[in-house]
Short mmCIF file of C-alpha atoms in Angstrom, two decimals:
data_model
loop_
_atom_site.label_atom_id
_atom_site.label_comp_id
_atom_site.label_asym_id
_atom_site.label_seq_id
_atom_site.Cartn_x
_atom_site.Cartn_y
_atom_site.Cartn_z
CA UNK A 645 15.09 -8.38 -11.02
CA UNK A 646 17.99 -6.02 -9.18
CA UNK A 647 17.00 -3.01 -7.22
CA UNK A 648 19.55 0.01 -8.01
CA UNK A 649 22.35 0.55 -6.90
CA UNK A 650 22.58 3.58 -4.40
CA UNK A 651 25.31 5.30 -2.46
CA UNK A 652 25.73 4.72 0.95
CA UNK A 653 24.41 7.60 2.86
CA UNK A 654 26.06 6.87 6.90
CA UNK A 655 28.18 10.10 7.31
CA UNK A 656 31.55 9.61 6.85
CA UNK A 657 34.20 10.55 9.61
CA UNK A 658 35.11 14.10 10.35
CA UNK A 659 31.91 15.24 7.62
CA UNK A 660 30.55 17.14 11.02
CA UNK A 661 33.56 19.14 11.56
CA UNK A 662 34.02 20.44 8.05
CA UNK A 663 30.04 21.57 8.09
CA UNK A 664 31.22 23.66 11.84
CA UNK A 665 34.22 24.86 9.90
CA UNK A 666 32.37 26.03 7.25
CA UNK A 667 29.85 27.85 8.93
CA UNK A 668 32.77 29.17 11.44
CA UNK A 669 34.24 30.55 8.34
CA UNK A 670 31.02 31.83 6.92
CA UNK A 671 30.26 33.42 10.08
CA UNK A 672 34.11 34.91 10.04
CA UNK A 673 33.20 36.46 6.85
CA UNK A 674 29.47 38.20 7.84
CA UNK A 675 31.09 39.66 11.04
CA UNK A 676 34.48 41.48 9.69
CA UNK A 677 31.76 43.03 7.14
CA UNK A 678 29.49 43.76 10.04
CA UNK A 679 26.31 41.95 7.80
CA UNK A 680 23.49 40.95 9.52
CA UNK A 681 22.34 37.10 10.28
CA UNK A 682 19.79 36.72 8.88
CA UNK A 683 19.32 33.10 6.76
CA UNK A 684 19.58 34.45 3.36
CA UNK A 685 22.77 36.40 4.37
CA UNK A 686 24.23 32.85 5.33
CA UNK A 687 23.47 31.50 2.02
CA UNK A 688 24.81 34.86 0.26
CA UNK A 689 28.27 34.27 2.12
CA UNK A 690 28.57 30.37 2.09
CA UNK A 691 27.74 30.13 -1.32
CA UNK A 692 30.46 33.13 -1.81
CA UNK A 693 33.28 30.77 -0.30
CA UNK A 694 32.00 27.56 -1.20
CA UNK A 695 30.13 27.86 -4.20
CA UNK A 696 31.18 27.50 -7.97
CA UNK A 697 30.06 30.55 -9.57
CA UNK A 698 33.57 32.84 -9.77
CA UNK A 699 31.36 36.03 -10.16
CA UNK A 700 29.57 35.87 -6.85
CA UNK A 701 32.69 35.38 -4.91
CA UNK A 702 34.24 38.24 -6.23
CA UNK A 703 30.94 40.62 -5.75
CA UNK A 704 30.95 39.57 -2.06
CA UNK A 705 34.37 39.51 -1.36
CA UNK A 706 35.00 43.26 -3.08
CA UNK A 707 32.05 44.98 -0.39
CA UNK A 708 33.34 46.82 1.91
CA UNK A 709 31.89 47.65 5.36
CA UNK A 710 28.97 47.63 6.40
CA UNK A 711 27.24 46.71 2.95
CA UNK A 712 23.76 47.44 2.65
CA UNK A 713 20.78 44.77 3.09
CA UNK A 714 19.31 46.34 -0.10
CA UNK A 715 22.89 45.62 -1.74
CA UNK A 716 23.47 42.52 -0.72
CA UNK A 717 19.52 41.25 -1.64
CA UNK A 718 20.22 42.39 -4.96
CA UNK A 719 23.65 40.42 -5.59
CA UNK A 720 21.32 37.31 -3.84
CA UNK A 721 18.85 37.88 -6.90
CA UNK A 722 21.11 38.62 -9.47
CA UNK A 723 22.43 34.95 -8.82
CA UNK A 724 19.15 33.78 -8.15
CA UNK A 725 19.81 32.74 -4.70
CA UNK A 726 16.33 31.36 -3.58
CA UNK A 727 15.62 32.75 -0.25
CA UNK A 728 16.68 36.03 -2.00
CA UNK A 729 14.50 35.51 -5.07
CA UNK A 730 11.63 34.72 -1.69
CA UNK A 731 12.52 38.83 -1.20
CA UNK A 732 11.08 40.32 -3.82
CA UNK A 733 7.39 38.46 -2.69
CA UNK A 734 7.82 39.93 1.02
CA UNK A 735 8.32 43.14 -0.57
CA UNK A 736 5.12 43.10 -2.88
CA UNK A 737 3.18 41.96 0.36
CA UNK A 738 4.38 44.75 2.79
CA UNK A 739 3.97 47.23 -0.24
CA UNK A 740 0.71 45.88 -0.24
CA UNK A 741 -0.05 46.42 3.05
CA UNK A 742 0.96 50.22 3.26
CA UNK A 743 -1.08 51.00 0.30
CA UNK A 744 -3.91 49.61 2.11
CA UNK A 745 -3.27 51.01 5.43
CA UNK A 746 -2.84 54.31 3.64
CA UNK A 747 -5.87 54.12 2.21
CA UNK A 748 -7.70 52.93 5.00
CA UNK A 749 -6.81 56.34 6.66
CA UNK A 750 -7.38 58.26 3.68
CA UNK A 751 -11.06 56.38 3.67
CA UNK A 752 -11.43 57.19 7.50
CA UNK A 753 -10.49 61.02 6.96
CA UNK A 754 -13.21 61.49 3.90
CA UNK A 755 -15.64 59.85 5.87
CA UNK A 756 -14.82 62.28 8.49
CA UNK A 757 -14.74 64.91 6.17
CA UNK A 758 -18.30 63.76 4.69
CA UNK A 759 -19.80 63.48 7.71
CA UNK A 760 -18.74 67.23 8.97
CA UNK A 761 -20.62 68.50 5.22
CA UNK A 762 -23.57 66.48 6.27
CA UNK A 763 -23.81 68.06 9.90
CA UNK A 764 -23.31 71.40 8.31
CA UNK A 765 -26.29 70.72 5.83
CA UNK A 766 -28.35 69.76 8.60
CA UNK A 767 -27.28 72.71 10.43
CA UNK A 768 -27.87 75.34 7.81
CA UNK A 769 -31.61 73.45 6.96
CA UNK A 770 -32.90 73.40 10.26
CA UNK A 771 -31.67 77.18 10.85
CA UNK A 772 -33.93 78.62 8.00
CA UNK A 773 -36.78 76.37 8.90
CA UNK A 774 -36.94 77.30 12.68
CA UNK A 775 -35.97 81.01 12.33
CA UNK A 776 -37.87 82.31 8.71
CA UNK A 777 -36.47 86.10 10.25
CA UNK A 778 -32.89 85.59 9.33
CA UNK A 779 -31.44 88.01 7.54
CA UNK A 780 -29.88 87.21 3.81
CA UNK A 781 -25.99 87.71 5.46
CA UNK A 782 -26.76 85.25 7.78
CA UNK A 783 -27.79 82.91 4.93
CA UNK A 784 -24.57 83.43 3.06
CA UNK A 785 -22.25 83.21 5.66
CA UNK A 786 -23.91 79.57 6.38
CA UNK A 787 -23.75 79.11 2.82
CA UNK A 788 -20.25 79.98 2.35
CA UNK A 789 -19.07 77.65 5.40
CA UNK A 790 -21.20 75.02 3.69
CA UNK A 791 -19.21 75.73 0.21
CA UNK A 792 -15.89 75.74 1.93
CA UNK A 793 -16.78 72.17 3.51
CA UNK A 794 -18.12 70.77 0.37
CA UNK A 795 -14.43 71.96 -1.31
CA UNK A 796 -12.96 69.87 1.50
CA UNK A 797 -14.53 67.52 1.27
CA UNK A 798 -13.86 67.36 -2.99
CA UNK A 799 -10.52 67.73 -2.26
CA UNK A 800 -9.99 64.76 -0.06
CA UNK A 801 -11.98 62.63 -2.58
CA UNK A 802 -9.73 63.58 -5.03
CA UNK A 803 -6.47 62.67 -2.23
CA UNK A 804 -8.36 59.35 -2.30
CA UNK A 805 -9.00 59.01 -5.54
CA UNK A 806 -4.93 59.41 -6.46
CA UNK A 807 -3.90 57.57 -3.81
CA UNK A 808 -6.06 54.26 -4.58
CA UNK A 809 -4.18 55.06 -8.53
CA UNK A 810 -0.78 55.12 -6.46
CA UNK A 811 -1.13 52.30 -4.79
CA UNK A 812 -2.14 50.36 -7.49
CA UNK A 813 0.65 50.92 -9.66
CA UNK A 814 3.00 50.27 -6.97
CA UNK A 815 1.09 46.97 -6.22
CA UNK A 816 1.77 46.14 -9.71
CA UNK A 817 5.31 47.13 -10.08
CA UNK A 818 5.98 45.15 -7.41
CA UNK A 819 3.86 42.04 -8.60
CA UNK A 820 5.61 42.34 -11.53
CA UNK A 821 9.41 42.63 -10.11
CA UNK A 822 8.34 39.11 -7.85
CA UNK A 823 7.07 37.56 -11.19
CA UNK A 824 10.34 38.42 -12.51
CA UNK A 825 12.22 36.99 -9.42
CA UNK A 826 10.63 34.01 -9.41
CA UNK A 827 11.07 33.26 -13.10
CA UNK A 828 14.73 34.09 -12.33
CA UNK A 829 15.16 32.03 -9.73
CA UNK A 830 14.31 28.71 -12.19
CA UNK A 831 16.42 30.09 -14.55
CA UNK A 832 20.31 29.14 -15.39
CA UNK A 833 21.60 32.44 -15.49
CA UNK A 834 24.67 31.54 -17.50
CA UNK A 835 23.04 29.06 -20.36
CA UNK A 836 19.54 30.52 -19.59
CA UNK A 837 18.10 26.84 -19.49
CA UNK A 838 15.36 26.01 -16.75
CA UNK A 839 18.00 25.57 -13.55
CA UNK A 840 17.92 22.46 -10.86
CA UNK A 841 14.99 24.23 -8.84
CA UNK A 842 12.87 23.60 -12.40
CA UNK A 843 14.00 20.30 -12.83
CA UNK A 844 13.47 19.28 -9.11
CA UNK A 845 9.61 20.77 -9.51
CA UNK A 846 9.04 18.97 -13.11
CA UNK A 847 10.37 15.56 -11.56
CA UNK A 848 7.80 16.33 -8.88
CA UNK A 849 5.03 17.08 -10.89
CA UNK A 850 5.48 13.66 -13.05
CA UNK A 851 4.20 11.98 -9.71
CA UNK A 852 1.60 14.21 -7.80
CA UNK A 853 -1.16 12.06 -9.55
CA UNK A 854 -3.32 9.16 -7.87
CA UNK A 855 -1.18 6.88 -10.51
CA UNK A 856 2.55 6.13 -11.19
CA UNK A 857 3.32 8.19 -14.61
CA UNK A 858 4.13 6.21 -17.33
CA UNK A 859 6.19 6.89 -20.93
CA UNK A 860 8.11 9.72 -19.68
CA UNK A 861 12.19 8.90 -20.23
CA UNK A 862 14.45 10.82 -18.02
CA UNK A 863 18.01 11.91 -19.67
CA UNK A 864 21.27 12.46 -17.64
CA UNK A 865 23.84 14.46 -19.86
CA UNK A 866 27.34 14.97 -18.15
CA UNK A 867 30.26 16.29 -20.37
CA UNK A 868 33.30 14.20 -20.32
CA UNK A 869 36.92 15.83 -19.06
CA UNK A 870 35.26 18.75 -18.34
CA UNK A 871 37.63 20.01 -15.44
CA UNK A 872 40.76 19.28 -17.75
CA UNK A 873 38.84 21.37 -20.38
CA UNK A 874 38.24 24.36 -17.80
CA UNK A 875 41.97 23.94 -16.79
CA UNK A 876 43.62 24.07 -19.98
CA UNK A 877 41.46 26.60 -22.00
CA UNK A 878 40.16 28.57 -19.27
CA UNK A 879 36.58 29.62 -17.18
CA UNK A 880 35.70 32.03 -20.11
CA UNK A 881 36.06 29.14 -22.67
CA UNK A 882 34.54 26.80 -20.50
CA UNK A 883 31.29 28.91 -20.30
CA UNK A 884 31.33 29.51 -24.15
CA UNK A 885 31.15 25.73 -24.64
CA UNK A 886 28.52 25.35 -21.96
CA UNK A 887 26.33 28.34 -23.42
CA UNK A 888 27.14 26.69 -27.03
CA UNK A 889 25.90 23.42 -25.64
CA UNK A 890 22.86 24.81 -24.32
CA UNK A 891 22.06 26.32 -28.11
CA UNK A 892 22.42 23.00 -29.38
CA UNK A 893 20.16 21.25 -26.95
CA UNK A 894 16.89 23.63 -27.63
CA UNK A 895 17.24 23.10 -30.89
CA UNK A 896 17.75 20.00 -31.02
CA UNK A 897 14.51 19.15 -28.88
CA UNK A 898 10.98 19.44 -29.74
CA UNK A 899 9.21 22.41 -28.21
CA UNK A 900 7.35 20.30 -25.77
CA UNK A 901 10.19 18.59 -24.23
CA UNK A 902 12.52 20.12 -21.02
CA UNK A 903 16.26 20.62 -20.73
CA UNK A 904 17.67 21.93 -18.07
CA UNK A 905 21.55 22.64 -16.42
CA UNK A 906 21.41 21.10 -13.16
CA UNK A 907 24.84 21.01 -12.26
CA UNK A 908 28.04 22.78 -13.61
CA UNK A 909 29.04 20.28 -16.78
CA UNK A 910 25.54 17.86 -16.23
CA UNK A 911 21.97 18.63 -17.98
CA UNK A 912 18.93 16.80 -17.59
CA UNK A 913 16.01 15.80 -20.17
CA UNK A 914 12.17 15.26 -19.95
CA UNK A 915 10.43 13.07 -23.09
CA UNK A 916 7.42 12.14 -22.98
CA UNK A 917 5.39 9.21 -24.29
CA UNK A 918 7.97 7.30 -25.13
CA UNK A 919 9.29 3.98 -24.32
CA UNK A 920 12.74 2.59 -23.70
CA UNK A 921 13.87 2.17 -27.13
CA UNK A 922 12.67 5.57 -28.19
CA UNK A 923 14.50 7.13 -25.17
CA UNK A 924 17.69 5.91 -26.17
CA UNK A 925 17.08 6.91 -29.44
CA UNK A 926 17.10 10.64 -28.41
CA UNK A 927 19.84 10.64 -26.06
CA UNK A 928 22.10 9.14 -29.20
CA UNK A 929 20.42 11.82 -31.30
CA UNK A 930 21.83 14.27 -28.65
CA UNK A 931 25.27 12.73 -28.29
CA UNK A 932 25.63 13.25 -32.08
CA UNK A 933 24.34 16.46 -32.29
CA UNK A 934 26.72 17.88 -29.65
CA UNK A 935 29.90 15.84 -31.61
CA UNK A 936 28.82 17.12 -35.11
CA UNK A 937 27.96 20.40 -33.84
CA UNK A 938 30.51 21.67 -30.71
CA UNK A 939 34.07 21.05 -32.14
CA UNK A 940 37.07 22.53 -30.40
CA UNK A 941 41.06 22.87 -31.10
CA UNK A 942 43.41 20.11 -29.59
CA UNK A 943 47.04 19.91 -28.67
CA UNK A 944 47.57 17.40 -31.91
CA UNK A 945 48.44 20.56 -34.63
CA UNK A 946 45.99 20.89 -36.81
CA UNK A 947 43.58 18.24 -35.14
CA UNK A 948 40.06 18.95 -33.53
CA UNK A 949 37.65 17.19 -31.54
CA UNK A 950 34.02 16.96 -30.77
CA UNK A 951 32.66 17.56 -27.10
CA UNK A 952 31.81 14.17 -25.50
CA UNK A 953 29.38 13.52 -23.37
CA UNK A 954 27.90 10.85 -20.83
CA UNK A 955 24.42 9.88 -21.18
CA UNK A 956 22.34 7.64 -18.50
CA UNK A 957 18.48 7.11 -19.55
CA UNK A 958 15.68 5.97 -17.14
CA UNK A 959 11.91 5.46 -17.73
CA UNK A 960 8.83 6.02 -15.22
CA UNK A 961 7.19 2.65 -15.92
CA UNK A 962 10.37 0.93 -13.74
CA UNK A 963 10.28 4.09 -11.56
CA UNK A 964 8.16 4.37 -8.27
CA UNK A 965 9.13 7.81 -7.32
CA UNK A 966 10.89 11.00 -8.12
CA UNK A 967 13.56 9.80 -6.49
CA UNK A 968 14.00 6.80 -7.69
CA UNK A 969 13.62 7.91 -11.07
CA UNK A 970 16.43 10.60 -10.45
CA UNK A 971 18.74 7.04 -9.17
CA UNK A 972 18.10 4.99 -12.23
CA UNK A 973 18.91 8.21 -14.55
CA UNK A 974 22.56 8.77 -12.19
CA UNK A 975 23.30 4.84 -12.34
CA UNK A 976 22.90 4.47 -15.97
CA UNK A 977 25.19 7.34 -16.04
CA UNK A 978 27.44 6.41 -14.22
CA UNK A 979 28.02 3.50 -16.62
CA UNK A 980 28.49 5.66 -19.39
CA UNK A 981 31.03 7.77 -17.84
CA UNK A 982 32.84 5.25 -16.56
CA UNK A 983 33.08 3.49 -20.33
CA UNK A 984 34.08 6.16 -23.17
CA UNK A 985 32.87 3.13 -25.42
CA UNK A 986 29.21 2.84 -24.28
CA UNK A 987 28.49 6.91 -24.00
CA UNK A 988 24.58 6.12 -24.08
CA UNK A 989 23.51 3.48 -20.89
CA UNK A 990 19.75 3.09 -20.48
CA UNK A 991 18.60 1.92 -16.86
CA UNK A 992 16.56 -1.28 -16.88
CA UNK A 993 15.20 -3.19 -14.01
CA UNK A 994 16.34 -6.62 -15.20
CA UNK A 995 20.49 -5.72 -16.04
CA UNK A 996 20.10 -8.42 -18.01
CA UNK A 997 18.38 -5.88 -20.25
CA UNK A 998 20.29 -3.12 -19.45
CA UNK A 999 21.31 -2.12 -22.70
CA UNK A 1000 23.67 -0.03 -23.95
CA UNK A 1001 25.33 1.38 -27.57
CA UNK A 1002 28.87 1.15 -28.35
CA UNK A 1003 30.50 3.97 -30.27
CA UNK A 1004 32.82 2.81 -33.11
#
């Protein structure tokens, strides 16, 4: 038996002052634009300089100054930044909040309001019972202060009654706009797979029982020469082939099984009850899928060529935890991309039966 092979994690010299020059320059960047700090303003702007996604960068970098926090939370959930996706659930529970302080005032003011009809009532009974002399003006001046307290009294029912109806549709539009976040924020926004935050959370959930899970193969999918594919033909075509890829994926996996981008070129697959043999089975089902399916122009005229791919496949019967899991699935890719021959490497405990299948 081996145990896996893992990257050394000591920190590596200087690793502490590029993290204080990043955040220098992040912090650079918030102040010429006069932005507030606040956390998910640092993870708008760092992601901005540091990040991958082209169309962020150039959102934040074209505001001028001082943006608005309203404008820059909505850039933050159009890329489904999380602590910005967290936004929209503050703002359903301080929309909440004034809806019910509202109405808590509005309650307090009819009860008010029903209480001053009552005394009047009172009033206006006791007067013809203790004085049987008073004259039929009297009565109906009594009468019409009791009719003008009684339409107050309607009316702030009715105040009540629409702002309880208010409320509750703003308590709902809001709902729904955090429902919405949050479904965005495990969502790929350019292949509109399940994202890393869904994968992370489905790796999870495979181990929150009293036993380890068992039968459920874990796929690692990385595209080969993907950066010399984004070079040469461009970020536009780069995305096509991505979004294609994605296309072929769902259809090319049962409705019960998970895909999702987790990286820029690299997906990752959930099967479940199967077994080794099965596993690898797929991921060569996959491989051929994307080379029969996603075929591109080279520089040989008149030539073309399918999209290859990497695939490592692990199993939770030799897995103890998420994390290892997540290892296995990276190692046994990392075989495959480091062997054009062997594209499909399935983790085993004993690398004796590591096993892998060669491409002719």
């Amino acid at each position: 038996m081996s145990d896996v092979t893992t990257e050394q994690t000591n920190s590596k010299p200087g690793r502490g002052s590029e993290a204080a020059d990043s955040l220098q320059k992040v912090a650079h960047a918030m102040s010429r634009l006069n932005v507030p700090g606040l956390p998910r303003n640092y993870e708008l702007f760092h992601e901005a300089l540091f990040g991958h996604d082209a169309g962020l960068t150039r959102e934040v970098m074209a505001l001028s100054a001082p943006p608005s926090q309203l404008m820059l939370d909505q850039i933050g959930l159009k890329y489904r930044l999380p602590s910005h996706c967290g936004v929209a659930e503050e703002t359903v529970q301080r929309g909440a909040e004034g809806v019910l302080k509202s109405l808590t005032a509005q309650i307090s003011a009819g009860v008010d309001h029903k209480k001053s009809f009552t005394r009047a009532l009172e009033t206006i009974v006791r007067s013809i019972r203790e004085d049987e002399s008073r004259g039929l003006r009297d009565l109906l001046e009594e009468l019409d202060y009791l009719s003008s307290t009684a339409t107050d009294l309607l009316v702030s029912e009715n105040a009540l009654s629409q702002t309880l109806n208010d409320g509750l549709e703003q308590i709902q539009a809001s709902a729904k706009a955090a429902l919405a976040a949050n479904a965005a924020m495990l969502r790929d926004r350019l292949t509109h797979l399940p994202n890393r935050i869904a994968f992370t959370n489905r790796l999870s959930a495979l181990y929150e029982g009293d036993t380890n899970p068992s039968g459920t193969a874990l796929i690692l999918a990385n595209i080969n020469d993907f950066a010399s594919i984004n070079a040469e033909y461009g970020e536009d075509a780069a995305n096509r082939i991505l979004r294609r890829l994605a296309v072929i994926f769902r259809k090319t996996i049962k409705k019960n099984d998970f895909v999702a981008r987790i990286g820029g070129d690299e997906f990752a697959f959930f099967f479940g009850d199967v077994n080794l043999d099965a596993a690898r089975a797929i991921a060569e089902r996959l491989h051929q899928a994307v080379l029969d399916n996603l075929i591109f122009a080279t520089d040989s005229e008149g030539e073309t060529s399918g999209l290859e791919l990497a695939m490592g496949v692990a199993i939770t019967d030799s897995a103890l935890s998420p994390a290892q899991l997540l290892a296995q699935g990276e190692a046994a890719l990392a075989s495959a991309r480091k062997n054009r021959r062997t594209p499909v490497v399935v983790y085993a405990t004993d690398k004796a039966a590591s096993s892998s299948r060669r491409v002719a």
